[in-house]
Short mmCIF file of C-alpha atoms and ligand atoms in Angstrom, two decimals:
data_model
loop_
_atom_site.label_atom_id
_atom_site.label_comp_id
_atom_site.label_asym_id
_atom_site.label_seq_id
_atom_site.Cartn_x
_atom_site.Cartn_y
_atom_site.Cartn_z
CA MET A 1 29.52 68.65 97.88
CA ILE A 2 29.55 65.82 95.16
CA VAL A 3 29.41 66.57 91.70
CA VAL A 4 27.40 63.80 89.44
CA PRO A 5 27.54 63.99 85.91
CA GLY A 6 25.28 63.54 83.54
CA PRO A 7 25.74 61.00 80.17
CA ALA A 8 25.36 64.40 77.96
CA SER A 9 28.10 66.71 79.22
CA PRO A 10 30.96 64.78 81.69
CA ASN A 11 33.60 66.88 80.29
CA LEU A 12 31.33 70.24 81.56
CA ALA A 13 31.44 68.48 84.61
CA LYS A 14 35.00 67.25 85.45
CA ARG A 15 35.57 70.71 84.74
CA ILE A 16 33.47 71.84 87.30
CA SER A 17 34.68 69.76 89.67
CA GLN A 18 38.39 70.10 88.19
CA GLU A 19 37.32 74.41 88.95
CA THR A 20 35.91 74.24 92.65
CA GLY A 21 37.35 70.76 93.75
CA ILE A 22 34.28 68.91 95.00
CA LYS A 23 34.51 65.78 94.47
CA LEU A 24 33.33 64.18 91.32
CA ALA A 25 31.14 60.81 91.31
CA LYS A 26 31.50 57.65 89.48
CA VAL A 27 28.86 56.95 87.46
CA HIS A 28 28.37 53.90 85.03
CA TYR A 29 25.60 54.21 82.26
CA LYS A 30 24.61 52.62 79.73
CA THR A 31 21.37 52.57 77.02
CA PHE A 32 19.43 49.46 76.97
CA PRO A 33 18.73 47.71 73.88
CA ASP A 34 15.55 49.13 73.22
CA GLY A 35 16.77 52.30 73.92
CA GLU A 36 15.99 53.05 77.86
CA SER A 37 18.33 54.71 80.22
CA TYR A 38 20.30 53.16 82.34
CA PHE A 39 22.98 53.99 85.45
CA ARG A 40 24.92 53.15 88.59
CA ILE A 41 26.10 56.16 90.29
CA GLU A 42 29.38 54.44 92.64
CA ASP A 43 29.80 57.32 95.36
CA ASP A 44 27.54 57.22 98.75
CA LEU A 45 25.50 60.62 98.90
CA LYS A 46 23.97 59.96 102.02
CA GLY A 47 23.44 63.21 103.19
CA GLU A 48 25.10 65.12 100.02
CA GLU A 49 24.92 68.53 98.13
CA VAL A 50 24.71 66.87 94.79
CA VAL A 51 25.26 68.46 91.61
CA VAL A 52 24.03 66.43 88.48
CA VAL A 53 25.26 68.13 85.00
CA GLN A 54 23.73 67.67 82.68
CA SER A 55 22.92 69.26 79.20
CA CYS A 56 19.60 68.67 77.56
CA SER A 57 20.67 69.03 73.86
CA PRO A 58 19.72 66.96 71.71
CA PRO A 59 18.20 64.16 71.68
CA GLN A 60 15.90 66.81 74.39
CA ASP A 61 13.61 63.98 75.14
CA LYS A 62 15.84 60.99 76.15
CA ARG A 63 18.26 63.59 78.11
CA LEU A 64 15.59 64.97 79.80
CA VAL A 65 15.00 61.65 80.55
CA GLU A 66 17.98 61.20 81.84
CA LEU A 67 18.44 64.45 84.07
CA LEU A 68 14.64 63.39 85.28
CA LEU A 69 16.22 59.96 86.43
CA MET A 70 19.50 61.37 88.46
CA VAL A 71 17.95 64.07 90.32
CA ASP A 72 14.84 61.10 91.60
CA ALA A 73 17.98 58.75 92.16
CA CYS A 74 20.40 61.48 94.01
CA LYS A 75 16.93 62.02 96.24
CA ASP A 76 16.10 58.32 96.08
CA LEU A 77 19.29 57.43 97.69
CA GLY A 78 20.07 60.22 100.54
CA ALA A 79 21.37 63.58 98.73
CA GLU A 80 20.20 66.37 101.06
CA ARG A 81 20.12 68.97 98.32
CA VAL A 82 20.16 68.31 94.59
CA ILE A 83 21.19 70.92 92.16
CA ALA A 84 20.94 70.24 88.80
CA VAL A 85 22.20 72.24 86.29
CA VAL A 86 21.40 72.54 82.96
CA PRO A 87 22.91 74.43 80.63
CA TYR A 88 20.45 73.87 77.90
CA PHE A 89 17.19 74.37 78.80
CA PRO A 90 15.11 72.09 76.64
CA TYR A 91 11.59 73.71 74.67
CA ALA A 92 12.50 76.60 76.40
CA ARG A 93 12.09 78.25 72.76
CA GLN A 94 8.01 76.30 73.28
CA ASP A 95 7.16 79.49 75.77
CA LYS A 96 3.28 80.18 75.09
CA ARG A 97 1.27 79.26 72.75
CA PHE A 98 2.35 81.05 69.38
CA LEU A 99 -1.42 78.70 67.38
CA PRO A 100 -4.15 77.23 69.17
CA GLY A 101 -3.67 73.79 70.56
CA GLU A 102 -0.14 74.62 71.13
CA PRO A 103 1.64 73.35 74.79
CA ILE A 104 2.80 75.34 76.01
CA SER A 105 5.60 73.31 76.53
CA VAL A 106 8.67 74.80 79.16
CA ASN A 107 6.39 74.99 81.39
CA THR A 108 5.81 70.69 81.53
CA VAL A 109 9.73 70.34 82.31
CA ILE A 110 9.66 72.37 84.45
CA LYS A 111 7.66 70.71 86.75
CA SER A 112 8.46 67.35 85.63
CA ILE A 113 12.38 68.84 87.36
CA GLU A 114 10.56 70.17 90.03
CA SER A 115 8.83 67.65 90.73
CA ALA A 116 11.62 64.48 90.05
CA GLY A 117 13.30 66.47 92.93
CA ALA A 118 15.53 69.31 92.28
CA ASP A 119 15.75 72.07 94.84
CA GLU A 120 17.50 74.81 92.31
CA VAL A 121 18.22 74.90 89.16
CA ILE A 122 21.55 76.66 87.00
CA THR A 123 21.15 77.50 83.00
CA PHE A 124 22.46 79.47 80.77
CA ASP A 125 20.98 82.13 78.84
CA ILE A 126 17.48 80.25 78.05
CA HIS A 127 15.99 81.64 75.19
CA GLU A 128 13.31 84.32 76.92
CA VAL A 129 13.87 85.28 81.05
CA HIS A 130 10.87 85.65 81.70
CA ILE A 131 10.44 81.30 81.47
CA MET A 132 13.16 81.47 85.33
CA GLU A 133 9.52 83.44 86.92
CA ARG A 134 7.82 80.75 86.05
CA PHE A 135 10.32 77.59 88.10
CA SER A 136 8.65 77.60 92.25
CA VAL A 137 12.01 76.80 93.71
CA PRO A 138 14.88 79.07 93.34
CA ALA A 139 16.46 79.23 89.49
CA HIS A 140 18.81 80.97 88.10
CA ASN A 141 19.84 82.13 84.21
CA LEU A 142 23.61 82.48 84.18
CA THR A 143 25.15 83.55 81.10
CA ALA A 144 27.60 82.27 78.80
CA MET A 145 28.24 85.99 77.18
CA ARG A 146 31.75 86.88 79.21
CA LEU A 147 33.70 84.20 78.81
CA LEU A 148 32.98 84.30 75.27
CA ALA A 149 33.78 88.08 74.55
CA LYS A 150 36.94 86.71 76.42
CA HIS A 151 37.47 83.78 73.80
CA VAL A 152 35.95 86.45 70.57
CA LYS A 153 39.39 89.39 71.92
CA SER A 154 42.45 86.76 71.76
CA LEU A 155 41.39 86.61 68.16
CA ASP A 156 43.81 89.55 65.80
CA LEU A 157 40.67 91.28 64.52
CA GLU A 158 40.06 94.18 63.34
CA SER A 159 37.90 96.49 64.22
CA PRO A 160 35.27 94.66 65.49
CA PHE A 161 31.65 95.47 65.65
CA VAL A 162 28.93 92.86 67.75
CA LEU A 163 25.02 92.08 65.80
CA ALA A 164 22.69 90.56 67.30
CA PRO A 165 20.90 88.80 64.01
CA ASP A 166 17.33 89.47 65.56
CA GLN A 167 15.97 92.04 68.51
CA GLY A 168 16.05 89.32 71.25
CA ALA A 169 20.25 88.43 70.57
CA MET A 170 20.01 92.34 71.96
CA ARG A 171 20.27 91.53 75.64
CA LEU A 172 23.75 89.16 74.95
CA ALA A 173 25.46 91.57 72.30
CA LYS A 174 25.66 94.17 74.78
CA PRO A 175 27.24 92.72 77.93
CA PHE A 176 30.00 90.97 74.73
CA ALA A 177 30.28 94.32 72.69
CA GLU A 178 30.89 95.55 76.34
CA VAL A 179 34.21 93.30 77.01
CA LEU A 180 35.16 93.84 73.34
CA GLU A 181 34.71 97.90 74.24
CA THR A 182 32.73 97.99 71.07
CA ASP A 183 29.13 99.09 69.69
CA CYS A 184 26.52 96.34 68.64
CA ASP A 185 23.12 96.30 66.96
CA PHE A 186 20.78 94.43 66.04
CA PHE A 187 18.76 93.04 62.63
CA ILE A 188 14.54 92.39 62.87
CA LYS A 189 14.16 89.46 61.60
CA HIS A 190 10.78 87.97 61.19
CA ARG A 191 10.25 83.45 61.96
CA ASP A 192 6.85 82.04 59.98
CA ARG A 193 5.00 80.32 62.77
CA VAL A 194 3.96 76.95 60.34
CA THR A 195 7.01 76.99 57.97
CA GLY A 196 9.91 78.21 59.78
CA GLU A 197 10.77 80.38 57.25
CA ILE A 198 12.82 83.55 57.97
CA GLU A 199 13.47 86.58 56.82
CA THR A 200 16.11 89.25 57.88
CA LYS A 201 15.60 92.94 56.76
CA GLU A 202 18.36 94.37 55.81
CA LYS A 203 19.19 98.01 57.80
CA GLU A 204 22.18 100.26 57.00
CA LEU A 205 25.34 99.41 59.07
CA SER A 206 29.00 100.63 59.39
CA VAL A 207 30.84 97.89 58.72
CA GLU A 208 32.96 97.95 55.91
CA GLY A 209 36.18 96.87 56.39
CA ARG A 210 35.64 95.35 59.97
CA ASP A 211 34.99 92.42 61.38
CA ALA A 212 31.46 91.26 62.24
CA ILE A 213 30.40 88.73 65.67
CA LEU A 214 27.53 87.91 65.18
CA VAL A 215 26.37 86.72 69.02
CA ASP A 216 23.08 84.56 69.37
CA ASP A 217 22.03 82.01 72.77
CA ILE A 218 21.23 79.15 70.05
CA ILE A 219 22.51 77.70 66.63
CA SER A 220 19.94 75.58 65.58
CA THR A 221 19.28 75.45 61.83
CA GLY A 222 22.54 78.29 61.22
CA GLY A 223 19.21 79.87 59.19
CA THR A 224 19.58 82.68 61.72
CA MET A 225 22.37 83.62 61.46
CA ALA A 226 23.40 83.18 58.19
CA LYS A 227 20.66 85.14 56.83
CA ALA A 228 22.23 87.89 58.67
CA ALA A 229 25.68 86.78 57.56
CA GLN A 230 24.54 88.10 54.26
CA ILE A 231 23.18 91.08 54.57
CA LEU A 232 26.72 91.94 56.13
CA LYS A 233 28.37 90.34 52.78
CA LYS A 234 26.72 92.94 51.09
CA LEU A 235 27.16 95.57 53.95
CA GLY A 236 31.44 95.13 52.92
CA ALA A 237 31.76 93.38 56.16
CA ARG A 238 36.18 91.64 56.19
CA ARG A 239 35.45 88.45 58.64
CA ILE A 240 32.22 87.13 59.90
CA VAL A 241 32.21 84.93 63.10
CA ALA A 242 29.55 83.21 64.61
CA ALA A 243 29.33 83.20 68.96
CA CYS A 244 26.63 81.55 70.51
CA THR A 245 25.99 79.30 74.27
CA HIS A 246 24.50 76.55 72.54
CA PRO A 247 25.66 75.24 69.58
CA ILE A 248 23.50 72.87 68.25
CA LEU A 249 24.03 72.74 64.71
CA CYS A 250 21.92 70.81 63.13
CA GLY A 251 21.24 69.36 59.41
CA ASN A 252 23.09 71.16 57.42
CA ALA A 253 23.76 74.21 59.71
CA LEU A 254 27.26 74.18 59.67
CA GLN A 255 28.01 74.34 54.92
CA ARG A 256 24.34 77.10 54.80
CA MET A 257 26.63 79.57 57.90
CA ARG A 258 29.55 78.37 55.57
CA ASP A 259 28.71 79.27 52.17
CA ALA A 260 27.30 82.86 53.97
CA GLY A 261 30.55 83.59 55.31
CA ILE A 262 31.70 82.87 58.56
CA GLU A 263 34.44 82.00 58.62
CA GLU A 264 34.24 81.07 62.71
CA ILE A 265 31.55 78.90 65.23
CA ILE A 266 32.71 79.54 68.77
CA GLY A 267 29.78 77.88 71.00
CA THR A 268 30.47 76.07 74.22
CA ASP A 269 30.48 72.79 76.77
CA SER A 270 26.84 73.80 76.81
CA ILE A 271 27.09 71.46 74.00
CA GLU A 272 30.34 69.41 74.15
CA GLY A 273 31.29 68.78 70.46
CA PRO A 274 34.16 70.28 67.86
CA TYR A 275 32.42 74.14 68.60
CA SER A 276 32.30 74.08 72.20
CA LYS A 277 35.06 76.34 72.31
CA VAL A 278 34.53 77.77 76.01
CA SER A 279 34.04 76.19 79.08
CA LEU A 280 30.87 77.77 80.68
CA ALA A 281 33.02 75.84 83.96
CA PRO A 282 34.45 79.29 85.37
CA GLU A 283 31.29 80.58 85.94
CA VAL A 284 29.30 77.27 87.27
CA ALA A 285 32.34 77.22 89.83
CA SER A 286 32.01 80.35 90.75
CA PHE A 287 28.20 80.51 91.55
CA LEU A 288 28.72 77.30 92.85
CA SER A 289 31.16 79.40 95.45
CA LYS A 290 29.09 81.69 96.75
CA VAL A 291 26.09 78.81 97.80
CA ALA A 292 28.57 77.09 99.64
CA GLU A 293 29.67 80.18 101.69
C1 R5P B 1 15.56 82.40 68.18
O1 R5P B 1 14.78 84.06 68.37
C2 R5P B 1 16.09 81.55 68.80
O2 R5P B 1 17.68 83.57 69.69
C3 R5P B 1 17.93 81.77 67.69
O3 R5P B 1 17.90 83.18 66.32
C4 R5P B 1 16.89 81.07 67.10
O4 R5P B 1 16.45 79.89 67.51
C5 R5P B 1 18.22 80.57 66.42
O5 R5P B 1 17.60 79.26 65.37
P1 R5P B 1 18.26 78.81 63.15
O6 R5P B 1 19.81 77.95 63.96
O7 R5P B 1 17.56 77.68 63.29
O8 R5P B 1 17.16 79.86 62.62
#
């Protein structure tokens, strides 16, 4: 086996290699002046089982093309099998036609990755679990929740309480709360399909004087977390921490969350940056060790 790092995930790929002892391939990348992507893999891939690690976080379209080029090239260079590790799976939030005339974008992405030659796909906390059924090749949705919760457990929190900022995130908040051995609940959120405006319903919760951890798959504009934090503050929560698998944090997300009273943001290296405080490598390594058995 050999790990091929994509330009979006050099650190995660290195950590996976360190955790597993699987060789890390040497890859050179560049972007041509017109914006097209280039890479060259130095290692011989003939007959190898190749693990391509490339998250497709913003700029998603460029990252996706790079992933397709890499998977296709690995096959073309003689790889026996290619496992694509795509922690942030792009376009997963467009998993249906919400309004007439829209594309079902995630289906297009799945077809592209499969036709490039991926034999197996690994992703993390995909926006909707049912998307996994749309793959024709074996596809696995791993979760960062245990790793994130372990990190949060090491912080000095006062009577922690876990909250999903919308109903969908409850499937993540539950295992998170289990690790912390505490209770969890959720808010009901409505997003206007046209304006993107979010409305979160207030609800009575016993969080007074407690530290609250908001848990979600993605923080994009920070709107979902900010709305939930404002309610928690009103209810008397002491400290508010936001944890997520994919810290996209676009636009003024950070400021918006801080203004709402969120003191700490904890993300993973699904998206490499200042908020990737937890690595996904142990989960990928444990999955790969099962594949290698
Ligand atoms: C949507 O339901 C997701 O689980 C997240 O809550 C959402 O994508 C976060 O987006 P934003 O940060 O822009 O509110």
